[in-house]
Short mmCIF file of C-alpha atoms and ligand atoms in Angstrom, two decimals:
data_model
loop_
_atom_site.label_atom_id
_atom_site.label_comp_id
_atom_site.label_asym_id
_atom_site.label_seq_id
_atom_site.Cartn_x
_atom_site.Cartn_y
_atom_site.Cartn_z
CA MET A 94 34.15 -75.67 97.53
CA THR A 95 37.31 -73.31 98.07
CA SER A 96 40.71 -72.97 97.68
CA SER A 97 42.83 -71.50 100.28
CA ILE A 98 42.85 -68.60 98.45
CA LEU A 99 39.73 -68.20 96.01
CA ARG A 100 36.14 -68.70 97.43
CA PHE A 101 34.30 -71.00 94.59
CA SER A 102 31.04 -70.42 93.57
CA ASN A 103 28.17 -72.37 94.96
CA ASP A 104 25.46 -73.82 93.03
CA ALA A 105 23.00 -70.98 93.62
CA GLU A 106 25.47 -68.52 92.83
CA ILE A 107 26.04 -70.04 89.43
CA SER A 108 22.66 -71.12 88.46
CA GLN A 109 22.47 -66.90 89.73
CA ALA A 110 24.91 -65.48 87.21
CA ILE A 111 23.51 -67.39 84.41
CA GLU A 112 19.96 -66.69 85.02
CA THR A 113 21.10 -62.79 85.18
CA CYS A 114 23.01 -62.75 81.68
CA ARG A 115 20.80 -64.55 80.41
CA GLN A 116 17.74 -61.93 81.05
CA THR A 117 20.12 -58.64 80.72
CA TYR A 118 20.88 -60.14 77.14
CA LYS A 119 16.91 -60.58 76.56
CA ALA A 120 16.13 -57.11 78.42
CA GLY A 121 18.32 -55.73 75.33
CA TYR A 122 20.11 -53.72 78.26
CA THR A 123 23.79 -55.27 75.82
CA ARG A 124 22.54 -53.71 72.28
CA PRO A 125 23.65 -50.30 71.80
CA LEU A 126 26.92 -49.35 70.93
CA LYS A 127 26.39 -46.34 73.75
CA PHE A 128 26.27 -49.38 76.44
CA ARG A 129 29.34 -51.39 74.42
CA ARG A 130 31.44 -48.55 74.39
CA HIS A 131 31.36 -47.45 77.88
CA GLN A 132 31.78 -51.51 79.20
CA LEU A 133 35.27 -51.35 76.92
CA GLU A 134 36.17 -48.19 78.58
CA GLN A 135 35.74 -49.58 81.63
CA LEU A 136 37.14 -52.61 81.00
CA TRP A 137 40.46 -50.48 80.37
CA ARG A 138 40.36 -48.56 82.86
CA LEU A 139 40.29 -51.76 85.30
CA LEU A 140 43.44 -52.95 83.51
CA ASP A 141 45.00 -49.23 83.45
CA ASP A 142 43.98 -48.50 87.48
CA ASN A 143 44.91 -51.29 89.00
CA VAL A 144 48.44 -52.53 87.23
CA GLU A 145 50.14 -52.76 90.44
CA GLN A 146 47.94 -55.23 91.71
CA ILE A 147 47.99 -57.20 88.34
CA ILE A 148 51.33 -57.62 88.62
CA ASP A 149 51.85 -58.60 92.31
CA ALA A 150 48.61 -61.29 91.82
CA ILE A 151 50.09 -62.68 88.26
CA TYR A 152 53.42 -62.60 90.77
CA LYS A 153 52.03 -64.68 93.07
CA ASP A 154 50.35 -67.29 90.77
CA LEU A 155 53.85 -67.14 88.27
CA HIS A 156 56.34 -65.95 89.71
CA LYS A 157 56.35 -63.66 86.40
CA HIS A 158 58.51 -60.63 85.70
CA ARG A 159 56.70 -57.03 85.53
CA ASN A 160 57.62 -56.79 82.23
CA GLU A 161 56.56 -60.47 80.88
CA THR A 162 52.99 -59.53 82.77
CA CYS A 163 53.23 -55.99 81.06
CA LEU A 164 54.23 -57.56 77.43
CA GLY A 165 51.90 -60.84 77.51
CA GLU A 166 48.91 -59.69 79.48
CA LEU A 167 48.37 -56.23 80.08
CA PHE A 168 49.60 -54.60 76.88
CA PRO A 169 47.86 -56.99 74.16
CA SER A 170 44.59 -56.80 76.28
CA LYS A 171 44.20 -53.13 76.34
CA GLU A 172 45.25 -53.45 72.45
CA GLU A 173 42.32 -55.59 71.89
CA ILE A 174 40.01 -53.47 73.87
CA ASN A 175 41.39 -50.32 72.27
CA ASP A 176 41.17 -51.74 69.04
CA ALA A 177 37.48 -52.65 69.79
CA LEU A 178 36.57 -49.15 70.98
CA GLU A 179 38.83 -48.00 67.42
CA HIS A 180 36.50 -49.87 64.99
CA LEU A 181 33.27 -50.76 66.89
CA GLU A 182 31.08 -49.13 65.18
CA GLU A 183 32.26 -49.95 61.83
CA TRP A 184 32.01 -53.38 62.63
CA ALA A 185 28.74 -53.00 64.06
CA LYS A 186 27.15 -51.32 61.00
CA ASP A 187 25.17 -53.42 58.84
CA GLU A 188 26.44 -55.01 55.64
CA TYR A 189 24.67 -53.98 52.70
CA ILE A 190 25.03 -56.57 49.86
CA GLU A 191 24.32 -56.17 45.63
CA PRO A 192 22.02 -58.36 45.13
CA SER A 193 21.65 -60.83 42.25
CA LEU A 194 20.04 -60.25 38.99
CA ILE A 195 16.91 -61.52 40.07
CA ASN A 196 16.76 -59.34 43.26
CA LYS A 197 18.55 -56.14 41.94
CA TYR A 198 15.43 -53.66 41.85
CA GLY A 199 13.12 -53.78 44.52
CA VAL A 200 14.92 -55.01 47.14
CA THR A 201 17.64 -54.26 49.89
CA CYS A 202 20.01 -57.18 50.86
CA LEU A 203 22.04 -56.95 54.37
CA VAL A 204 23.70 -58.48 56.90
CA ARG A 205 22.66 -57.36 60.65
CA LYS A 206 25.45 -57.70 62.98
CA GLU A 207 23.48 -59.36 66.07
CA PRO A 208 25.28 -60.26 69.44
CA LYS A 209 24.79 -64.01 69.81
CA GLY A 210 23.57 -63.39 73.45
CA ALA A 211 24.56 -65.27 76.94
CA ALA A 212 28.53 -66.13 76.30
CA LEU A 213 30.55 -68.63 78.76
CA ILE A 214 34.20 -67.69 78.58
CA VAL A 215 36.42 -70.37 80.40
CA SER A 216 39.62 -69.52 80.82
CA PRO A 217 43.38 -71.20 81.76
CA TRP A 218 45.85 -70.43 84.45
CA ASN A 219 49.30 -69.39 81.83
CA TYR A 220 47.98 -65.70 80.84
CA PRO A 221 44.95 -65.40 83.37
CA VAL A 222 44.47 -61.84 82.57
CA PHE A 223 44.93 -61.67 78.53
CA LEU A 224 42.99 -64.88 78.02
CA THR A 225 40.22 -63.82 79.69
CA PHE A 226 40.42 -59.77 78.28
CA GLY A 227 41.02 -60.77 75.04
CA PRO A 228 37.48 -62.98 74.65
CA LEU A 229 35.90 -60.99 76.66
CA ALA A 230 36.33 -57.54 74.72
CA GLY A 231 35.16 -59.40 71.64
CA ALA A 232 31.93 -60.57 73.37
CA MET A 233 31.44 -57.03 74.98
CA ALA A 234 32.00 -55.48 71.73
CA ALA A 235 29.40 -57.88 70.02
CA GLY A 236 26.83 -56.97 72.70
CA CYS A 237 26.50 -60.20 74.48
CA THR A 238 26.45 -60.88 78.26
CA ALA A 239 29.08 -63.27 79.75
CA VAL A 240 29.81 -65.62 82.49
CA VAL A 241 33.37 -65.52 82.87
CA LYS A 242 34.97 -68.89 84.47
CA PRO A 243 38.98 -68.01 85.15
CA SER A 244 41.55 -70.51 85.70
CA GLU A 245 41.29 -72.01 89.79
CA LEU A 246 45.27 -72.57 89.24
CA ALA A 247 45.93 -69.15 89.09
CA PRO A 248 43.87 -68.49 92.16
CA HIS A 249 45.23 -64.72 92.73
CA THR A 250 44.49 -63.17 89.51
CA ALA A 251 40.91 -64.76 89.95
CA LYS A 252 40.29 -63.04 93.17
CA LEU A 253 41.49 -59.88 92.30
CA LEU A 254 39.13 -59.93 89.21
CA THR A 255 36.16 -61.07 91.12
CA GLU A 256 36.76 -58.19 93.08
CA LEU A 257 37.21 -55.79 90.32
CA PHE A 258 34.50 -57.01 88.05
CA PRO A 259 31.71 -55.01 89.76
CA ARG A 260 33.71 -51.99 90.45
CA TYR A 261 33.94 -51.47 87.26
CA LEU A 262 31.47 -53.27 85.20
CA ASP A 263 27.61 -53.63 84.69
CA SER A 264 27.16 -56.46 86.91
CA ARG A 265 24.18 -57.62 85.25
CA ALA A 266 26.25 -58.28 82.09
CA TYR A 267 29.51 -59.61 83.08
CA ILE A 268 29.80 -61.99 86.08
CA ILE A 269 32.65 -64.31 87.56
CA VAL A 270 32.00 -67.51 88.47
CA ASN A 271 34.95 -69.67 90.42
CA GLY A 272 35.67 -72.62 90.28
CA ALA A 273 37.00 -75.94 88.88
CA ALA A 274 35.87 -79.05 87.34
CA HIS A 275 32.80 -79.30 89.37
CA GLU A 276 32.09 -75.52 89.01
CA THR A 277 32.65 -75.60 85.27
CA THR A 278 30.26 -78.47 85.04
CA LYS A 279 27.22 -77.13 86.32
CA LEU A 280 27.88 -74.23 83.86
CA LEU A 281 28.05 -76.06 81.11
CA GLU A 282 24.93 -77.66 82.01
CA HIS A 283 23.38 -74.86 81.11
CA LYS A 284 22.24 -73.35 76.89
CA TRP A 285 25.08 -70.79 76.07
CA ASP A 286 24.71 -68.96 72.49
CA HIS A 287 27.91 -68.90 72.68
CA ILE A 288 31.15 -71.04 74.43
CA PHE A 289 34.56 -69.91 74.17
CA TYR A 290 36.98 -72.18 75.84
CA THR A 291 40.93 -71.92 76.20
CA GLY A 292 42.82 -75.02 77.93
CA ASN A 293 44.13 -77.98 76.98
CA GLY A 294 42.62 -80.72 74.77
CA THR A 295 41.04 -83.46 76.80
CA VAL A 296 38.89 -80.52 78.93
CA ALA A 297 38.09 -79.28 75.83
CA LYS A 298 36.44 -82.93 74.94
CA ILE A 299 34.22 -82.69 78.07
CA ILE A 300 32.81 -78.85 76.91
CA MET A 301 32.80 -80.23 73.52
CA LYS A 302 30.22 -82.86 74.25
CA ALA A 303 28.50 -80.25 77.17
CA ALA A 304 27.73 -77.84 74.24
CA SER A 305 26.45 -80.71 71.88
CA GLN A 306 23.60 -81.27 74.10
CA HIS A 307 22.22 -77.87 72.92
CA LEU A 308 23.73 -77.40 69.60
CA THR A 309 25.98 -74.29 71.27
CA PRO A 310 28.44 -72.96 69.18
CA LEU A 311 31.71 -73.07 70.21
CA THR A 312 35.23 -71.76 70.01
CA LEU A 313 38.12 -73.58 71.28
CA GLU A 314 41.75 -72.37 71.84
CA LEU A 315 43.74 -75.15 72.39
CA GLY A 316 47.71 -76.18 72.18
CA GLY A 317 50.04 -78.64 70.94
CA LYS A 318 53.70 -79.16 69.82
CA SER A 319 54.56 -76.25 68.17
CA PRO A 320 57.86 -76.94 65.88
CA ALA A 321 60.42 -74.92 65.41
CA VAL A 322 62.10 -75.87 61.89
CA ILE A 323 65.90 -74.47 61.81
CA ASP A 324 67.83 -74.14 58.63
CA GLU A 325 71.91 -74.81 59.24
CA ASN A 326 72.13 -71.77 57.25
CA ALA A 327 69.83 -69.44 59.75
CA ASN A 328 70.95 -66.74 61.40
CA MET A 329 72.17 -68.71 64.42
CA LEU A 330 72.43 -65.76 66.82
CA VAL A 331 68.69 -64.03 66.29
CA ALA A 332 67.33 -67.92 65.83
CA ALA A 333 68.69 -68.53 69.45
CA ARG A 334 67.64 -65.40 71.06
CA ARG A 335 63.99 -65.40 69.54
CA ILE A 336 63.78 -69.17 70.59
CA ALA A 337 65.41 -68.62 73.94
CA PHE A 338 62.36 -65.69 74.14
CA GLY A 339 59.93 -67.73 73.04
CA LYS A 340 60.72 -70.66 75.58
CA THR A 341 61.59 -69.21 78.79
CA PHE A 342 58.79 -66.47 78.48
CA ASN A 343 56.38 -67.51 81.31
CA ALA A 344 58.78 -70.59 81.94
CA GLY A 345 57.40 -72.58 78.47
CA GLN A 346 53.76 -71.79 79.56
CA THR A 347 52.90 -70.89 76.43
CA CYS A 348 50.60 -72.62 73.93
CA VAL A 349 52.28 -71.15 71.33
CA ALA A 350 55.80 -71.79 72.99
CA PRO A 351 58.11 -73.76 70.24
CA ASP A 352 57.91 -77.17 71.77
CA TYR A 353 60.75 -78.72 69.92
CA LEU A 354 63.79 -78.36 67.25
CA LEU A 355 64.37 -79.63 64.59
CA LEU A 356 67.95 -79.40 62.78
CA THR A 357 70.51 -81.20 60.76
CA GLN A 358 73.71 -82.17 62.92
CA LYS A 359 75.67 -79.51 60.99
CA GLY A 360 72.53 -77.09 62.40
CA GLU A 361 73.01 -78.71 65.98
CA GLU A 362 76.67 -78.03 66.28
CA LYS A 363 75.95 -74.24 65.21
CA PHE A 364 73.22 -73.47 67.24
CA ILE A 365 73.69 -75.15 70.44
CA PRO A 366 76.72 -73.15 71.69
CA VAL A 367 75.21 -69.82 70.80
CA PHE A 368 71.92 -71.13 72.62
CA LYS A 369 73.68 -71.56 75.60
CA LYS A 370 75.70 -68.46 75.23
CA VAL A 371 71.85 -66.57 74.68
CA LEU A 372 70.54 -68.22 78.16
CA ILE A 373 73.42 -67.02 79.86
CA GLU A 374 72.99 -63.66 78.77
CA MET A 375 69.27 -63.60 79.71
CA PHE A 376 69.53 -65.23 82.96
CA GLY A 377 72.92 -65.76 84.35
CA THR A 378 74.56 -68.85 84.89
CA ASN A 379 71.75 -69.91 87.16
CA PRO A 380 68.68 -68.59 86.26
CA GLN A 381 67.42 -69.46 89.23
CA ASN A 382 68.70 -66.29 90.99
CA SER A 383 67.50 -64.61 88.45
CA PRO A 384 64.47 -62.49 88.51
CA ASP A 385 63.06 -62.66 85.30
CA TYR A 386 62.42 -66.35 85.05
CA ALA A 387 59.23 -67.66 85.86
CA ARG A 388 58.33 -70.33 88.01
CA VAL A 389 55.92 -73.75 86.94
CA ILE A 390 52.80 -73.01 87.77
CA ASN A 391 52.15 -75.63 90.44
CA ASN A 392 53.35 -79.25 91.95
CA ARG A 393 50.91 -81.24 89.98
CA HIS A 394 52.65 -79.86 86.54
CA TRP A 395 56.25 -79.73 87.97
CA HIS A 396 55.95 -83.52 88.69
CA ARG A 397 54.40 -84.27 85.31
CA LEU A 398 57.55 -82.10 83.52
CA MET A 399 59.96 -84.07 85.64
CA LYS A 400 58.12 -87.31 85.01
CA VAL A 401 58.74 -87.01 81.04
CA LEU A 402 62.40 -85.60 82.02
CA ASN A 403 63.38 -88.60 83.28
CA GLU A 404 61.30 -91.31 81.69
CA ASN A 405 62.98 -89.45 78.44
CA GLN A 406 65.04 -92.81 77.36
CA SER A 407 66.98 -90.68 74.69
CA GLY A 408 69.07 -87.71 74.37
CA GLU A 409 71.48 -85.95 76.17
CA VAL A 410 71.07 -82.71 78.02
CA VAL A 411 73.07 -80.41 77.43
CA ILE A 412 71.93 -77.45 78.57
CA GLY A 413 69.96 -76.75 81.99
CA GLY A 414 68.66 -79.82 83.62
CA GLN A 415 68.65 -78.28 87.24
CA SER A 416 65.43 -78.49 89.17
CA ASP A 417 63.92 -77.73 92.67
CA GLU A 418 60.91 -79.05 93.46
CA LYS A 419 60.31 -76.35 96.53
CA ASP A 420 60.68 -73.50 94.23
CA LEU A 421 58.59 -74.95 91.67
CA TYR A 422 62.02 -74.35 89.39
CA ILE A 423 63.10 -76.13 86.23
CA ALA A 424 65.90 -74.75 84.48
CA PRO A 425 65.69 -73.47 80.61
CA THR A 426 66.74 -77.38 79.08
CA VAL A 427 67.87 -78.85 75.59
CA VAL A 428 67.71 -82.13 75.56
CA LEU A 429 69.95 -83.18 72.26
CA ASN A 430 69.34 -86.41 69.91
CA VAL A 431 66.04 -87.39 71.82
CA ASP A 432 64.78 -90.43 69.83
CA ARG A 433 61.21 -89.35 67.56
CA GLU A 434 59.06 -91.48 69.50
CA ASP A 435 60.52 -90.76 73.00
CA LYS A 436 57.90 -89.46 75.87
CA LEU A 437 59.18 -85.97 75.21
CA MET A 438 57.45 -86.08 71.90
CA GLU A 439 54.24 -87.51 72.75
CA ASP A 440 52.36 -84.20 74.52
CA GLU A 441 52.69 -80.75 74.68
CA ILE A 442 55.56 -80.05 77.08
CA PHE A 443 54.24 -76.67 78.44
CA GLY A 444 57.37 -75.92 80.12
CA PRO A 445 60.92 -75.27 79.55
CA LEU A 446 62.15 -78.21 78.26
CA LEU A 447 63.30 -78.48 74.86
CA PRO A 448 64.02 -81.56 72.52
CA VAL A 449 65.88 -81.24 69.64
CA ILE A 450 65.18 -83.86 66.68
CA ARG A 451 68.22 -84.59 63.94
CA VAL A 452 66.47 -84.68 60.64
CA ALA A 453 68.66 -85.14 57.42
CA ASP A 454 67.43 -82.49 55.24
CA VAL A 455 64.26 -80.40 55.32
CA ASP A 456 62.22 -83.43 53.80
CA ASP A 457 63.12 -85.26 56.85
CA ALA A 458 62.11 -82.18 59.12
CA ILE A 459 58.12 -81.81 57.24
CA GLU A 460 57.40 -86.05 57.19
CA TYR A 461 58.21 -85.35 61.11
CA ILE A 462 56.01 -82.81 61.03
CA ASN A 463 53.36 -84.08 59.09
CA SER A 464 53.29 -87.57 61.12
CA LYS A 465 52.05 -85.71 64.13
CA ASP A 466 48.68 -83.59 64.82
CA ASP A 467 48.49 -80.25 63.56
CA PRO A 468 50.78 -77.66 65.85
CA LEU A 469 49.15 -74.48 67.06
CA SER A 470 52.36 -72.60 65.88
CA LEU A 471 54.65 -73.44 63.23
CA TYR A 472 58.59 -71.50 63.53
CA ILE A 473 60.54 -71.32 60.64
CA PHE A 474 64.31 -69.66 61.01
CA SER A 475 66.32 -69.07 57.68
CA ASP A 476 66.81 -66.30 55.46
CA ASN A 477 66.21 -68.75 52.75
CA LYS A 478 62.69 -67.84 50.98
CA LYS A 479 62.82 -71.34 49.28
CA PHE A 480 63.32 -73.08 52.68
CA SER A 481 60.69 -71.54 54.30
CA LYS A 482 58.29 -71.79 51.41
CA LYS A 483 58.72 -75.44 50.99
CA VAL A 484 57.73 -76.06 54.93
CA ILE A 485 54.89 -73.67 54.59
CA ASP A 486 53.34 -75.12 51.47
CA HIS A 487 53.88 -78.99 52.58
CA THR A 488 52.58 -78.40 56.22
CA ARG A 489 49.96 -77.63 58.42
CA SER A 490 49.50 -75.45 61.57
CA GLY A 491 47.04 -72.49 63.00
CA ALA A 492 49.67 -69.75 62.13
CA VAL A 493 53.27 -70.04 60.79
CA SER A 494 56.16 -67.87 61.74
CA VAL A 495 59.25 -66.98 60.15
CA ASN A 496 62.63 -66.20 61.97
CA GLU A 497 59.97 -65.31 64.91
CA CYS A 498 58.81 -66.79 67.91
CA LEU A 499 55.33 -65.94 70.08
CA LEU A 500 54.72 -62.67 68.04
CA HIS A 501 52.20 -62.95 65.97
CA VAL A 502 49.84 -63.55 68.74
CA THR A 503 50.30 -59.51 69.25
CA GLU A 504 49.36 -58.50 66.19
CA GLY A 505 45.49 -58.21 66.41
CA HIS A 506 44.87 -57.96 62.66
CA LEU A 507 45.82 -61.58 62.48
CA PRO A 508 43.35 -64.04 63.37
CA PHE A 509 44.48 -66.35 66.33
CA GLY A 510 43.52 -69.92 66.30
CA GLY A 511 44.14 -73.42 65.39
CA ILE A 512 43.26 -76.14 63.22
CA GLY A 513 42.39 -80.02 64.15
CA SER A 514 43.63 -80.83 67.55
CA SER A 515 44.99 -77.20 68.25
CA GLY A 516 41.37 -75.57 68.01
CA MET A 517 38.95 -74.28 66.46
CA GLY A 518 37.71 -71.00 65.43
CA ASN A 519 39.42 -68.10 65.97
CA TYR A 520 39.94 -64.59 67.59
CA HIS A 521 41.55 -60.78 68.30
CA GLY A 522 40.52 -57.40 66.36
CA LYS A 523 37.57 -57.99 64.67
CA LYS A 524 37.49 -61.64 64.27
CA SER A 525 36.76 -61.58 68.03
CA PHE A 526 33.72 -59.42 67.53
CA ASP A 527 32.87 -61.94 64.75
CA ALA A 528 33.03 -64.89 66.94
CA PHE A 529 30.53 -63.39 69.58
CA THR A 530 28.36 -62.14 66.36
CA HIS A 531 25.32 -63.84 64.45
CA GLU A 532 25.37 -62.64 61.13
CA ARG A 533 21.67 -61.99 60.19
CA SER A 534 20.55 -62.02 56.70
CA ALA A 535 18.19 -59.40 55.63
CA MET A 536 16.32 -59.48 52.64
CA ILE A 537 13.26 -56.47 52.69
CA LYS A 538 11.58 -56.25 49.43
CA THR A 539 8.90 -53.62 48.20
CA THR A 540 5.40 -54.63 47.21
CA ASN A 541 5.64 -52.35 43.99
CA PRO A 542 2.96 -54.04 41.84
CA VAL A 543 5.81 -53.60 38.85
CA PHE A 544 8.34 -55.36 41.16
CA GLU A 545 5.73 -58.41 41.66
CA ALA A 546 4.70 -58.48 38.19
CA ALA A 547 8.78 -59.07 37.28
CA LEU A 548 8.31 -61.81 40.07
CA ALA A 549 5.18 -63.74 38.64
CA VAL A 550 6.98 -66.37 36.85
CA ARG A 551 7.84 -68.24 39.74
CA TYR A 552 4.19 -68.56 41.02
CA ALA A 553 1.97 -72.01 40.04
CA PRO A 554 0.79 -72.65 37.73
CA TYR A 555 3.80 -73.58 36.61
CA THR A 556 5.05 -73.62 32.92
CA LYS A 557 7.64 -74.06 30.53
CA ASN A 558 7.90 -70.52 29.73
CA ASN A 559 8.11 -69.53 33.30
CA LEU A 560 11.33 -71.59 34.02
CA ARG A 561 12.86 -70.62 30.76
CA LEU A 562 12.73 -67.07 31.50
CA ALA A 563 13.12 -68.06 35.57
CA ARG A 564 16.47 -70.08 34.65
CA VAL A 565 18.15 -66.69 32.96
CA PHE A 566 17.61 -64.85 36.33
CA LEU A 567 18.62 -67.73 38.93
CA GLU A 568 20.71 -70.00 37.01
CA SER A 569 24.30 -68.13 36.16
CA VAL A 570 26.19 -68.45 33.76
CA PRO A 571 29.91 -69.14 34.04
CA ARG A 572 32.29 -66.73 32.87
CA PHE A 573 33.57 -69.02 30.28
CA LYS A 574 30.11 -69.47 29.03
CA ARG A 575 28.97 -66.03 28.63
CA ASN A 576 29.07 -64.40 25.21
CA PHE A 577 28.21 -61.04 23.66
CA VAL A 578 24.85 -62.30 22.72
CA TRP A 579 23.77 -63.75 25.95
CA ARG A 580 24.83 -60.92 27.71
CA HIS A 581 22.50 -58.50 25.61
CA ILE A 582 19.83 -61.15 25.43
CA LYS A 583 18.76 -60.73 29.43
CA TRP A 584 17.80 -57.28 28.50
CA ILE A 585 15.80 -58.48 26.06
CA VAL A 586 14.25 -61.00 27.99
CA ILE A 587 13.40 -58.65 30.86
CA ALA A 588 11.27 -56.75 28.83
CA LEU A 589 9.38 -59.87 28.42
CA ILE A 590 8.71 -60.69 31.83
CA PHE A 591 7.59 -57.34 32.93
CA GLY A 592 5.27 -58.07 29.42
CA ILE A 593 3.91 -61.53 30.39
CA GLY A 594 3.64 -60.61 33.92
CA TYR A 595 1.62 -57.55 33.33
CA LYS A 596 -0.61 -59.69 31.38
CA ARG A 597 -1.28 -62.47 34.01
CA LEU A 598 -1.89 -59.79 36.61
CA ALA A 599 -4.08 -57.75 34.85
P1 LIG B 155 43.76 -75.01 83.25
O1 LIG B 155 44.02 -76.13 83.96
O2 LIG B 155 43.28 -73.70 83.49
O3 LIG B 155 41.78 -75.56 82.55
C1 LIG B 155 41.37 -74.10 82.21
C2 LIG B 155 40.23 -74.44 82.14
O4 LIG B 155 38.93 -75.44 82.19
C3 LIG B 155 39.69 -74.08 83.57
O5 LIG B 155 39.08 -72.90 83.67
C4 LIG B 155 39.43 -75.16 84.54
O6 LIG B 155 38.72 -74.92 85.27
C5 LIG B 155 38.89 -75.77 83.19
N1 LIG B 155 38.70 -77.25 83.84
C6 LIG B 155 39.67 -77.79 83.97
N2 LIG B 155 39.07 -79.22 84.03
C7 LIG B 155 37.88 -79.43 83.80
C8 LIG B 155 36.78 -80.26 83.39
N3 LIG B 155 37.08 -81.25 83.97
N4 LIG B 155 35.36 -80.08 83.43
C9 LIG B 155 35.58 -78.72 82.91
N5 LIG B 155 36.60 -77.56 82.82
C10 LIG B 155 37.54 -78.06 83.43
O7 LIG B 155 44.41 -74.80 82.12
P2 LIG B 155 45.30 -75.54 81.46
O8 LIG B 155 43.97 -76.70 80.08
O9 LIG B 155 46.03 -77.11 81.67
O10 LIG B 155 46.12 -74.93 79.89
C11 LIG B 155 47.09 -75.59 79.22
C12 LIG B 155 46.47 -75.84 78.31
O11 LIG B 155 45.77 -74.66 77.20
C13 LIG B 155 47.56 -76.06 77.18
O12 LIG B 155 47.68 -77.03 76.48
C14 LIG B 155 47.84 -74.55 76.52
O13 LIG B 155 48.56 -75.26 75.00
C15 LIG B 155 46.51 -74.27 75.97
N6 LIG B 155 46.57 -73.12 75.95
C16 LIG B 155 45.62 -72.94 74.67
C17 LIG B 155 45.83 -71.45 74.74
C18 LIG B 155 45.56 -70.75 73.07
O14 LIG B 155 44.64 -69.61 72.92
N7 LIG B 155 45.29 -71.56 72.13
C19 LIG B 155 46.21 -70.11 75.52
C20 LIG B 155 46.54 -71.15 76.69
C21 LIG B 155 46.93 -72.14 77.07
#
């Protein structure tokens, strides 16, 4: 199948891509750090050499302003690659472990960081570059090969990446497969060593079911309704500006966009007028005319959003509400006094609609958050540490951010991922490397007869004395039970063991 812009891969190409990736991994091409480093450098060059083409493709797909593409796609992708380049040797080196007493001498214990193998990366349309390059940088750094399946809903970007990949990257190791559900289903029929999926929860269940057939490990980066709790005494100007940024960036089509607000009536009275003013400052009185405001990805999502807005039985649109189907435009829209059970509060909004739920106090806000699925992010706006701590201590979410929106995603050293229905596993920085790495434990022992004698207590024929001696080494004593005599008696026992061992082996 083919969309008007993007040619989808056929079954033969899909099988070939999988086979190539698997064979390349088996041949060991991607293992040497020199190879990984070179490919990461090439990935960085791909982005750096083609900035204008990437900005243009994403604009065609999402009407994203170049600043948004730089801030939300290019800069964070380059950061991820650069971080991997900076730390590759450190992340990939063997980790030596201090052995326990029984293995103290004549043994080396270490954790080898081995690539998991051939990985499948399935990415979504909303940040079509960052959400492809982020996981790919992790797979490359870890020494994996990868088949990448970009979203067909951002076809200009997928097409551009399909052209650029073979020009910059080793085509034996990193291959793009294009397509929609049929092509992804084909990919999922095969055995992978890791699947990294970013997208919605419904497809995540399909992916997980397919992965379970081969017991393939998974990373699932999903979404959810991320709340923003605003203290009625918060700095409303700062809160309004940061929430406006979080909700209008990519027209709200961000997995960590604030989905809804929780405010007391007093808080609403303070926040709403400031928010209105801030939106005008950012996009003028008619955001449709602003070059800085993105559009909804496609007709289906536009209708989905309008349906949710129109079927909303409660609440009052106090800001925005305008829309234009031909332009896929929906204004930043605030709906006040939304009923807790209303349509707007059912699924993740993933667009520029912002319902406000009125709460009695912070306890009421916490209770409401906890009545819903675990969100990917939780935002708190307050200068009162007790307020923030209370919300953080009594809720769960993939991440929490105080007095900020979205930016925790750009901090490469903070693990990024969900909990419960918002996802499984995490990545960014070293965590991306870890996601594609198998930590292989290794114990390497000497055959020296002295150490063999010391360990002879484990061999049959079993005796009570051997068990007593083994206990000393194998059954650790908790700190509260340790005393001076116990600590010193161990050395006496060591001497005894050596004596008995020698006697037995003689
Ligand atoms: P999407 O429609 O582009 O789908 C994601 C991928 O799944 C695509 O590559 C698509 O081809 C594939 N796919 C679609 N239907 C399929 C099927 N039936 N079988 C197999 N594969 C299929 O993107 P989306 O899911 O609409 O993305 C939006 C969702 O993703 C939101 O819920 C958002 O919160 C979440 N998201 C999460 C993150 C994160 O990092 N946690 C980032 C972005 C988006």
